[in-house]
PDB file of C-alpha atoms in Angstrom:
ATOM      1  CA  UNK A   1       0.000   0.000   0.000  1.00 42.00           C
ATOM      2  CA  UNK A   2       1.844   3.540  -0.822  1.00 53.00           C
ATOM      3  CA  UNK A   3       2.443   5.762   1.784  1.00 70.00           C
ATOM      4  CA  UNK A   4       0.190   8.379   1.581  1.00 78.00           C
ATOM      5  CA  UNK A   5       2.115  10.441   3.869  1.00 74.00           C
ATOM      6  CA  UNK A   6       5.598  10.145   1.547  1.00 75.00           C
ATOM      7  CA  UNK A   7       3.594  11.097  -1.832  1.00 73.00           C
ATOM      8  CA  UNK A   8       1.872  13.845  -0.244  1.00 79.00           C
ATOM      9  CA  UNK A   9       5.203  15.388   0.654  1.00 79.00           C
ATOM     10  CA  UNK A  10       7.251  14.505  -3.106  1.00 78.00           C
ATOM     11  CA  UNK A  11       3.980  16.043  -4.626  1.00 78.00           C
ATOM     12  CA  UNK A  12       4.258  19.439  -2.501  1.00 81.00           C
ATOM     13  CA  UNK A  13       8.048  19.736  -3.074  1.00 86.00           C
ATOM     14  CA  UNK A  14       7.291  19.674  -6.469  1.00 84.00           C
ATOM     15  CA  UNK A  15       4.296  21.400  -7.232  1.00 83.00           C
ATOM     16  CA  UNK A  16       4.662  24.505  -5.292  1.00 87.00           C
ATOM     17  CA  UNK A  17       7.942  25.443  -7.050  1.00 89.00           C
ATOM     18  CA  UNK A  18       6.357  24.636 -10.630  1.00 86.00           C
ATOM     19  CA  UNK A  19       3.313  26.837  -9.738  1.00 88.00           C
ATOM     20  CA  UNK A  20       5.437  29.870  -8.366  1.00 91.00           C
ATOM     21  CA  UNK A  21       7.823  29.151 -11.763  1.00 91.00           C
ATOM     22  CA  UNK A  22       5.039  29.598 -14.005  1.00 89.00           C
ATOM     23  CA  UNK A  23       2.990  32.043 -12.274  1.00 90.00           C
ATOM     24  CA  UNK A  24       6.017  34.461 -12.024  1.00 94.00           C
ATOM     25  CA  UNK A  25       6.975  33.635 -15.659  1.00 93.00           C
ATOM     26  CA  UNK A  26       3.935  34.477 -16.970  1.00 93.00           C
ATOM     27  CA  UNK A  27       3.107  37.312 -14.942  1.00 94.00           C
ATOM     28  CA  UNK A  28       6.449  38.970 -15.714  1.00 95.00           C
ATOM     29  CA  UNK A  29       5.617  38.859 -19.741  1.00 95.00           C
ATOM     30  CA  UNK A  30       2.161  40.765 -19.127  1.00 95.00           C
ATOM     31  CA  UNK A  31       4.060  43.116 -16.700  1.00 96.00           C
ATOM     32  CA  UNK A  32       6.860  44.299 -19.209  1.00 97.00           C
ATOM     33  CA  UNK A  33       4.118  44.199 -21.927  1.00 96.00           C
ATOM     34  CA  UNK A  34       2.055  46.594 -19.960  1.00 96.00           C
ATOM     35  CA  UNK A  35       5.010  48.980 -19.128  1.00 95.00           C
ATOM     36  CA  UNK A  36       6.407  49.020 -22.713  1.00 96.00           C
ATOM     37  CA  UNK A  37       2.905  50.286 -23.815  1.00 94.00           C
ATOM     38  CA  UNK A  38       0.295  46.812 -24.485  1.00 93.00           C
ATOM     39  CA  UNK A  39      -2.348  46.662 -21.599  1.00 94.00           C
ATOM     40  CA  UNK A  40      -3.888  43.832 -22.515  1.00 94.00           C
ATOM     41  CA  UNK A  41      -2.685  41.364 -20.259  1.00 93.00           C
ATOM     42  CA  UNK A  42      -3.527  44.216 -17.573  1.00 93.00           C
ATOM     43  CA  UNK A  43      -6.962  44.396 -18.682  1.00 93.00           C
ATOM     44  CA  UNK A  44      -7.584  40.744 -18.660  1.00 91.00           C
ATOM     45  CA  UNK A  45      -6.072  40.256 -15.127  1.00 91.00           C
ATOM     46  CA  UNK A  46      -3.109  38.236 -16.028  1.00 91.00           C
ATOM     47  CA  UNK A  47      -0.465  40.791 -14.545  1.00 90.00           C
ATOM     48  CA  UNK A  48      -0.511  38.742 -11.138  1.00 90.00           C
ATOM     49  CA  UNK A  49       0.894  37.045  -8.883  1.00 87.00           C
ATOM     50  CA  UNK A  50      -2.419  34.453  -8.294  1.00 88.00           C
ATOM     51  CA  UNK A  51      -1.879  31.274 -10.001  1.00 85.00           C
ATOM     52  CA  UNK A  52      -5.120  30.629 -10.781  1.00 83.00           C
ATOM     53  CA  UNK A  53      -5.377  33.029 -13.518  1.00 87.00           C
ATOM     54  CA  UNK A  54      -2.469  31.655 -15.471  1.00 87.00           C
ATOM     55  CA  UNK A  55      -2.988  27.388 -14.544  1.00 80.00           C
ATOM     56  CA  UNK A  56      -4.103  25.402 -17.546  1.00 80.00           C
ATOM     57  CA  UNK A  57      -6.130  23.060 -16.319  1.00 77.00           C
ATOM     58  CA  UNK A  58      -4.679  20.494 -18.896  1.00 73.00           C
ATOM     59  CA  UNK A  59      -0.936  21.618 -19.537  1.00 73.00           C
ATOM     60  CA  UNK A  60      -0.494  22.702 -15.908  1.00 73.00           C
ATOM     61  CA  UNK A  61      -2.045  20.074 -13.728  1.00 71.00           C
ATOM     62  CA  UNK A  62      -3.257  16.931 -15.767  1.00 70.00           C
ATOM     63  CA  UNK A  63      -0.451  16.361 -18.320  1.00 67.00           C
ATOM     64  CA  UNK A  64       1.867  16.887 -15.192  1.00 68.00           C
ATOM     65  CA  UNK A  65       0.859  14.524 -13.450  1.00 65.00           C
ATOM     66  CA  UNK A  66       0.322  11.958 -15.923  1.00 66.00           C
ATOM     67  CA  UNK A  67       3.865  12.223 -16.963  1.00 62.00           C
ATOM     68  CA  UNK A  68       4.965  12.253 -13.199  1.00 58.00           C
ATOM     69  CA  UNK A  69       3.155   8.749 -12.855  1.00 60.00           C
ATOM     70  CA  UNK A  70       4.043   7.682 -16.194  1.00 56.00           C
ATOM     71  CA  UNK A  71       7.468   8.579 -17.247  1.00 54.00           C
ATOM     72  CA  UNK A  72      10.543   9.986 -15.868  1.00 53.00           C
ATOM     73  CA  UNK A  73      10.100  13.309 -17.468  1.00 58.00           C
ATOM     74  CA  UNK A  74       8.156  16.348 -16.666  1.00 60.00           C
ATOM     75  CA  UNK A  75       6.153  18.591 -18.990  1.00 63.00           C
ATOM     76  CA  UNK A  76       3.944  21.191 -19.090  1.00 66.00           C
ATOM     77  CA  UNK A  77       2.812  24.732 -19.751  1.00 72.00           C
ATOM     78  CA  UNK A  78       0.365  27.200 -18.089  1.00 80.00           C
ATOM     79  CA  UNK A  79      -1.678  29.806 -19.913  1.00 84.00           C
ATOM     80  CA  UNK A  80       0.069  32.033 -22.177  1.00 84.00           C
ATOM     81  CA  UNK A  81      -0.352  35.831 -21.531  1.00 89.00           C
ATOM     82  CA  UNK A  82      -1.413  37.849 -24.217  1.00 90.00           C
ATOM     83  CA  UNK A  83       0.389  40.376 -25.794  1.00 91.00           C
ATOM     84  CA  UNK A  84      -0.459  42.586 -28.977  1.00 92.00           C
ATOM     85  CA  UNK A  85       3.125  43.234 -30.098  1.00 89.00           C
ATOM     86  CA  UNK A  86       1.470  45.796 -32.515  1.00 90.00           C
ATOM     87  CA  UNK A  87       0.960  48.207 -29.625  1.00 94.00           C
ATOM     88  CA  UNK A  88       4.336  48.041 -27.960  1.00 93.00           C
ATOM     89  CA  UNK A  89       5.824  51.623 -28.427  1.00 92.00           C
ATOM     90  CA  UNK A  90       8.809  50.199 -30.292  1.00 92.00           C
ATOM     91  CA  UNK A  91       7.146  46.866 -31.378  1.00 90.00           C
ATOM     92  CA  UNK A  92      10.413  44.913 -32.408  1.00 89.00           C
ATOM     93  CA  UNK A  93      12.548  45.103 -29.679  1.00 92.00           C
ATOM     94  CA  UNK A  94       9.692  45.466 -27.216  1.00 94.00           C
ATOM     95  CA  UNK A  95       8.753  41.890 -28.186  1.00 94.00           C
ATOM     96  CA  UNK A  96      12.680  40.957 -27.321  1.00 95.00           C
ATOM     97  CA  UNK A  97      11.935  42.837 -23.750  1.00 96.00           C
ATOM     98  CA  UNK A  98       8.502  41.110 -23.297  1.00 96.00           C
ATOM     99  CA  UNK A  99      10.110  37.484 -24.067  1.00 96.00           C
ATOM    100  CA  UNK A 100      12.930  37.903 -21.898  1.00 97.00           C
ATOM    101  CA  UNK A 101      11.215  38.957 -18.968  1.00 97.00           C
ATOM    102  CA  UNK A 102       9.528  35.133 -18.454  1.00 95.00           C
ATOM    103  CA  UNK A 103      13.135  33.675 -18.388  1.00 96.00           C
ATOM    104  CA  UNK A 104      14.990  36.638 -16.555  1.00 97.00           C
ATOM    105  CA  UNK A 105      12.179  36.171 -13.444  1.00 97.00           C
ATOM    106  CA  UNK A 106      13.245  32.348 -13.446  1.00 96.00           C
ATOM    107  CA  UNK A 107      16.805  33.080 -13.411  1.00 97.00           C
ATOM    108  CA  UNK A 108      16.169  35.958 -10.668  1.00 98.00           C
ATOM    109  CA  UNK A 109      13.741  33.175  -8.325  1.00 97.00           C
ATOM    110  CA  UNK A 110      16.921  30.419  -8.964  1.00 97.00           C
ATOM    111  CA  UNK A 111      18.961  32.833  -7.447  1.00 97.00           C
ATOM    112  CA  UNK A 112      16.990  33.523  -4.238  1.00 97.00           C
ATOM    113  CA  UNK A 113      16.424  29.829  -4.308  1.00 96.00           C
ATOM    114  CA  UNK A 114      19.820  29.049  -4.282  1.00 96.00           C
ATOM    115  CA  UNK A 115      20.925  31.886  -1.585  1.00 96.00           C
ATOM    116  CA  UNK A 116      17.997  30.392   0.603  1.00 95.00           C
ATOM    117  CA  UNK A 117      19.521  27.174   0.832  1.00 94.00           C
ATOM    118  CA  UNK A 118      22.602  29.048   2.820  1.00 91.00           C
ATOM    119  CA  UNK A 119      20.199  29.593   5.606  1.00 91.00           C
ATOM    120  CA  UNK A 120      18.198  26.587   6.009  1.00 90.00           C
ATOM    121  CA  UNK A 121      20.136  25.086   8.562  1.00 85.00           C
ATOM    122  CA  UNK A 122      18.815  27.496  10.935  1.00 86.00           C
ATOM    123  CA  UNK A 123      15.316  26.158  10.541  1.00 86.00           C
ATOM    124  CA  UNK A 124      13.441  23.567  12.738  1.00 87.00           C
ATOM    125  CA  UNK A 125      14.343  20.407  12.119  1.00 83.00           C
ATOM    126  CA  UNK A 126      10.410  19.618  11.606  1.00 82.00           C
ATOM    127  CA  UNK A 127      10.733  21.909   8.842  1.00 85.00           C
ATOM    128  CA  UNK A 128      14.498  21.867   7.460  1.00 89.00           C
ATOM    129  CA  UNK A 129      13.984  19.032   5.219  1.00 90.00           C
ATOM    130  CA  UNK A 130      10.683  20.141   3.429  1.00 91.00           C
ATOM    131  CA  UNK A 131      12.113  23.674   2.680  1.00 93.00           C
ATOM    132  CA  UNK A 132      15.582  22.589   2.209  1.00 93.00           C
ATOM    133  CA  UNK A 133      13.927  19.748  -0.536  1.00 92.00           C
ATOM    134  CA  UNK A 134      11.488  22.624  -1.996  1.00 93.00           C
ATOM    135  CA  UNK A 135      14.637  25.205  -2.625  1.00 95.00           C
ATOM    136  CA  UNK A 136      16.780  22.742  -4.744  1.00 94.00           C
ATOM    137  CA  UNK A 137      13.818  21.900  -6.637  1.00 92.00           C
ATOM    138  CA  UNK A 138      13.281  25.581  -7.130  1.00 94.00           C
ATOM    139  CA  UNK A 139      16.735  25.952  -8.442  1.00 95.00           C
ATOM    140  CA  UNK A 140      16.348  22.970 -10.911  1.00 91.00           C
ATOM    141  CA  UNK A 141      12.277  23.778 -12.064  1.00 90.00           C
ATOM    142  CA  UNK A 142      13.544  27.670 -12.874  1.00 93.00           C
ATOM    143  CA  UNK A 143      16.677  26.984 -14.295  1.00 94.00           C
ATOM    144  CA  UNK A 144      15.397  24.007 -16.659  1.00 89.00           C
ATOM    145  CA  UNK A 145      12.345  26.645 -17.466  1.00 89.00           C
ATOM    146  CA  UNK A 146      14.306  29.605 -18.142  1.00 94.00           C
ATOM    147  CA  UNK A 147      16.814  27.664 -20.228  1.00 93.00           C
ATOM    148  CA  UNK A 148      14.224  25.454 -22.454  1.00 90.00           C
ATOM    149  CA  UNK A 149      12.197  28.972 -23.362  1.00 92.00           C
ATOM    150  CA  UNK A 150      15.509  30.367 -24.430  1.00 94.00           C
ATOM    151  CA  UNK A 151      15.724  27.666 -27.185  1.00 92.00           C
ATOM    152  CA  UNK A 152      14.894  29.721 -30.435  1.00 92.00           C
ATOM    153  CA  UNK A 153      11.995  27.815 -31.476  1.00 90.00           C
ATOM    154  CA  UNK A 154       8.631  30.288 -31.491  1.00 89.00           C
ATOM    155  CA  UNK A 155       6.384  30.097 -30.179  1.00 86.00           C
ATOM    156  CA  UNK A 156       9.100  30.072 -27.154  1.00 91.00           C
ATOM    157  CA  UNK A 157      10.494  33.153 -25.408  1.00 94.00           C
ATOM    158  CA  UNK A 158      13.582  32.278 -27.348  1.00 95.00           C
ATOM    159  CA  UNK A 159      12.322  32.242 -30.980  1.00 94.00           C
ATOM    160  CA  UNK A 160      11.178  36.050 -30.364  1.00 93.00           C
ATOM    161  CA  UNK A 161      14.089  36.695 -29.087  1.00 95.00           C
ATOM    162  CA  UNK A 162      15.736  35.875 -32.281  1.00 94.00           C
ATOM    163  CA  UNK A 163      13.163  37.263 -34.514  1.00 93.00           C
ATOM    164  CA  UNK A 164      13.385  40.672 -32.648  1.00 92.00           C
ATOM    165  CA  UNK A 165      17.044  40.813 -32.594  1.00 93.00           C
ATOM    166  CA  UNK A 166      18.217  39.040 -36.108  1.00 93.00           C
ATOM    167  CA  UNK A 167      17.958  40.770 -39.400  1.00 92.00           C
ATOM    168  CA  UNK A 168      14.687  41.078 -41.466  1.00 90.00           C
ATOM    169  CA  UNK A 169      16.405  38.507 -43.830  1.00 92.00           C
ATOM    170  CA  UNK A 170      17.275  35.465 -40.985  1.00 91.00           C
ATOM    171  CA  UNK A 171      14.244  36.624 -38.485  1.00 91.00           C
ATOM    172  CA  UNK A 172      11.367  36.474 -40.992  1.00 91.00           C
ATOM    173  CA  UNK A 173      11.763  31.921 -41.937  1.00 92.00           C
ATOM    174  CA  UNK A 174      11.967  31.938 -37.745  1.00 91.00           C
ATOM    175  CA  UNK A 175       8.972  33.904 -37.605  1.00 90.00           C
ATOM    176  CA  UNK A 176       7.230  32.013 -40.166  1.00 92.00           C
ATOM    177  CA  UNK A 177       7.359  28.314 -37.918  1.00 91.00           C
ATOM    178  CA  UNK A 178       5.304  29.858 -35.202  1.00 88.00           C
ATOM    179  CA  UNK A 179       1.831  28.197 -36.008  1.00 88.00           C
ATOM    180  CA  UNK A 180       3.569  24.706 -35.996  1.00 90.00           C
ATOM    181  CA  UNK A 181       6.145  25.234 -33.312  1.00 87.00           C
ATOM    182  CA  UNK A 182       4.023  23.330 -30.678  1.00 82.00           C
ATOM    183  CA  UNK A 183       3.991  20.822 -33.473  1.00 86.00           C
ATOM    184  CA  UNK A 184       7.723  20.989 -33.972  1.00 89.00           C
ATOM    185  CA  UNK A 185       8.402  20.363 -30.198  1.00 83.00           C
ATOM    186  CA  UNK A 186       5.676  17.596 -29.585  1.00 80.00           C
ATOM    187  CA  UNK A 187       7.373  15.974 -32.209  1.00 85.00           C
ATOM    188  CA  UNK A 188      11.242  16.125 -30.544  1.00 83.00           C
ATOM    189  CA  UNK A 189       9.946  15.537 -26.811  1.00 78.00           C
ATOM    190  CA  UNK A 190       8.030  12.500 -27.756  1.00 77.00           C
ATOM    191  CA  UNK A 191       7.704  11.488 -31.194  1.00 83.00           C
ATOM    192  CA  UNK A 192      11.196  11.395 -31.620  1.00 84.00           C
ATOM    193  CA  UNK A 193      11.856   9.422 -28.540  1.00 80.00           C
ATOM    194  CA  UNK A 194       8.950   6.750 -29.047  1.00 82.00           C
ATOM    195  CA  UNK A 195      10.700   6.029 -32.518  1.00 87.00           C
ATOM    196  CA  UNK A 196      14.023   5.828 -31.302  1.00 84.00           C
ATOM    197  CA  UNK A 197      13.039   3.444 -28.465  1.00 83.00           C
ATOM    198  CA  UNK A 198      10.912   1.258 -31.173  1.00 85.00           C
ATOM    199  CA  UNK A 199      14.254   1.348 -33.650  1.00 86.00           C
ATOM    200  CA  UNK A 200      16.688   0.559 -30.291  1.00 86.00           C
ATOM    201  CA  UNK A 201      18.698   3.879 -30.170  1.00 83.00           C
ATOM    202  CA  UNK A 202      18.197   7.302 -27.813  1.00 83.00           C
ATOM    203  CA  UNK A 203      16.610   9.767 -30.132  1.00 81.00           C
ATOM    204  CA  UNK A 204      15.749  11.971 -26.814  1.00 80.00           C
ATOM    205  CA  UNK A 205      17.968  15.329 -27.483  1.00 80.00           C
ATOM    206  CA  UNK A 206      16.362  16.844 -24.698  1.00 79.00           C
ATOM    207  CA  UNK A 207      19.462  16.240 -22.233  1.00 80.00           C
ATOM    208  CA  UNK A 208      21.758  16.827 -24.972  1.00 83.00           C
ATOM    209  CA  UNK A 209      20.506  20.259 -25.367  1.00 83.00           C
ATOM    210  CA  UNK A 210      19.233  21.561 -22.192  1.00 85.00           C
ATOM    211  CA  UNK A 211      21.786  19.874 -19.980  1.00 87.00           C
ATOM    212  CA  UNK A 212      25.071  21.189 -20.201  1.00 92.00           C
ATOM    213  CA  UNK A 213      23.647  24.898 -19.903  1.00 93.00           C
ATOM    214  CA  UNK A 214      21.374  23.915 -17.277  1.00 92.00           C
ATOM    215  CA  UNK A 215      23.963  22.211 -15.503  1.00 94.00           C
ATOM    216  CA  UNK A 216      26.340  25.367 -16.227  1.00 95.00           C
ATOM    217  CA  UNK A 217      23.909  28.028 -14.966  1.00 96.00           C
ATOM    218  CA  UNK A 218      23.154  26.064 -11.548  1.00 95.00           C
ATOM    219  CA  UNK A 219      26.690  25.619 -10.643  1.00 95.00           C
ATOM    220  CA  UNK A 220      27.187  29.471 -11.503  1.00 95.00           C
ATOM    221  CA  UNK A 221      24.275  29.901  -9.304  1.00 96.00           C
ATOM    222  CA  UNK A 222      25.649  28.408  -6.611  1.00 94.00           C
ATOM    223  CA  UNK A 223      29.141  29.908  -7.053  1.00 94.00           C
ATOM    224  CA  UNK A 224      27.712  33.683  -6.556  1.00 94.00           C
ATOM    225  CA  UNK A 225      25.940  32.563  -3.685  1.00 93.00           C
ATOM    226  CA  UNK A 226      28.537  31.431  -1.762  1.00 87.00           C
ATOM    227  CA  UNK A 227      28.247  27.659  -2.308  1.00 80.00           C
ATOM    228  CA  UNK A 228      31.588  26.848  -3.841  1.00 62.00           C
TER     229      UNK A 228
END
């Protein structure tokens, strides 16, 4: 019989970083939005800290947790905020601004996270495990998000980046594979993998790509926060 008591505390170790990750991240894009000139995430009530106005019921909770129970990988997504690039005040390089903000918030909560973890030995010991547990998972969950969005695939943070910054000649094919980016990445997180697994070779280039920076950016992490 599982121990109800030992999933209930993996699950909130886990989900309370993931919904602060997202909720921040999101949040952040409707914020810059709003500043650079674009009020319609303002209007709609998406610049906020609650989650509930940025969970997908589907990409945030129930793909989650089939995966958790399923596979050894975790993925998901929460609502995306709205932004009407048109209205920006400078609309190219507002859109770089707006995109950036989602994964610059991560990297900003990783730090705290990580500077946190300094101080949890003064905690209870009732406590010192749960928080210490929640913080490193913090680190990982913003890192790995900030990181994958920067991959310059749109509709990611990273493929606007690209088209805002790159000339008109590079940035407009980029532009151009937004409507089947979600395609494009369904395909390499799963697809890809399911095939390779059926043919007997690792097709998953998910580690490949996301892990050395990932790796790279925790241990810098930790290095400006005084952990070696």
């Amino acid at each position: 019989m599982p121990d109800i008591g030992q999933f209930l505390f993996d699950a909130s170790v886990w989900v309370i970083p993931v919904i602060v990750a997202i909720t921040f991240h999101e949040a952040a894009h409707g914020y810059v939005a709003w500043k650079l000139g674009d009020d319609t995430a303002k209007v709609l009530g998406r610049v906020t800290f609650n989650p509930l106005r940025h969970v997908d019921p589907f990409g945030t909770v129930v793909l989650p947790a089939i995966m958790y129970f399923t596979t050894s990988f975790l993925f998901g997504w929460a609502k995306p905020v709205p932004v009407n690039f048109r209205r920006l005040r400078n609309p190219r390089y507002g859109m770089v601004l707006v995109a950036l903000a989602g994964p610059a918030i991560n990297i900003v909560l990783a730090f705290f996270s990580a500077w946190a973890l300094r101080w949890v030995g003064l905690l209870p010991d009732e406590a010192l495990l749960w928080v210490q547990q929640s913080l490193v998972i913090a680190v990982q969950i913003n890192v790995i998000l900030a990181v994958f969005n920067m991959i310059p695939l749109p509709p990611l943070d990273g493929g606007r980046v690209a088209v805002g910054l790159l000339p008109r000649q590079l940035a407009m094919p980029i532009a151009r594979i937004e409507p089947y980016g979600l395609f494009i990445l369904i395909g390499v997180l799963f697809i890809l993998p399911l095939i390779g697994t059926q043919l007997g070779y690792n097709l998953s280039v998910l580690p490949w790509l996301l892990g050395p920076p990932v790796e790279y950016v925790i241990r810098l992490l930790g290095f400006v926060t005084g952990h070696g």
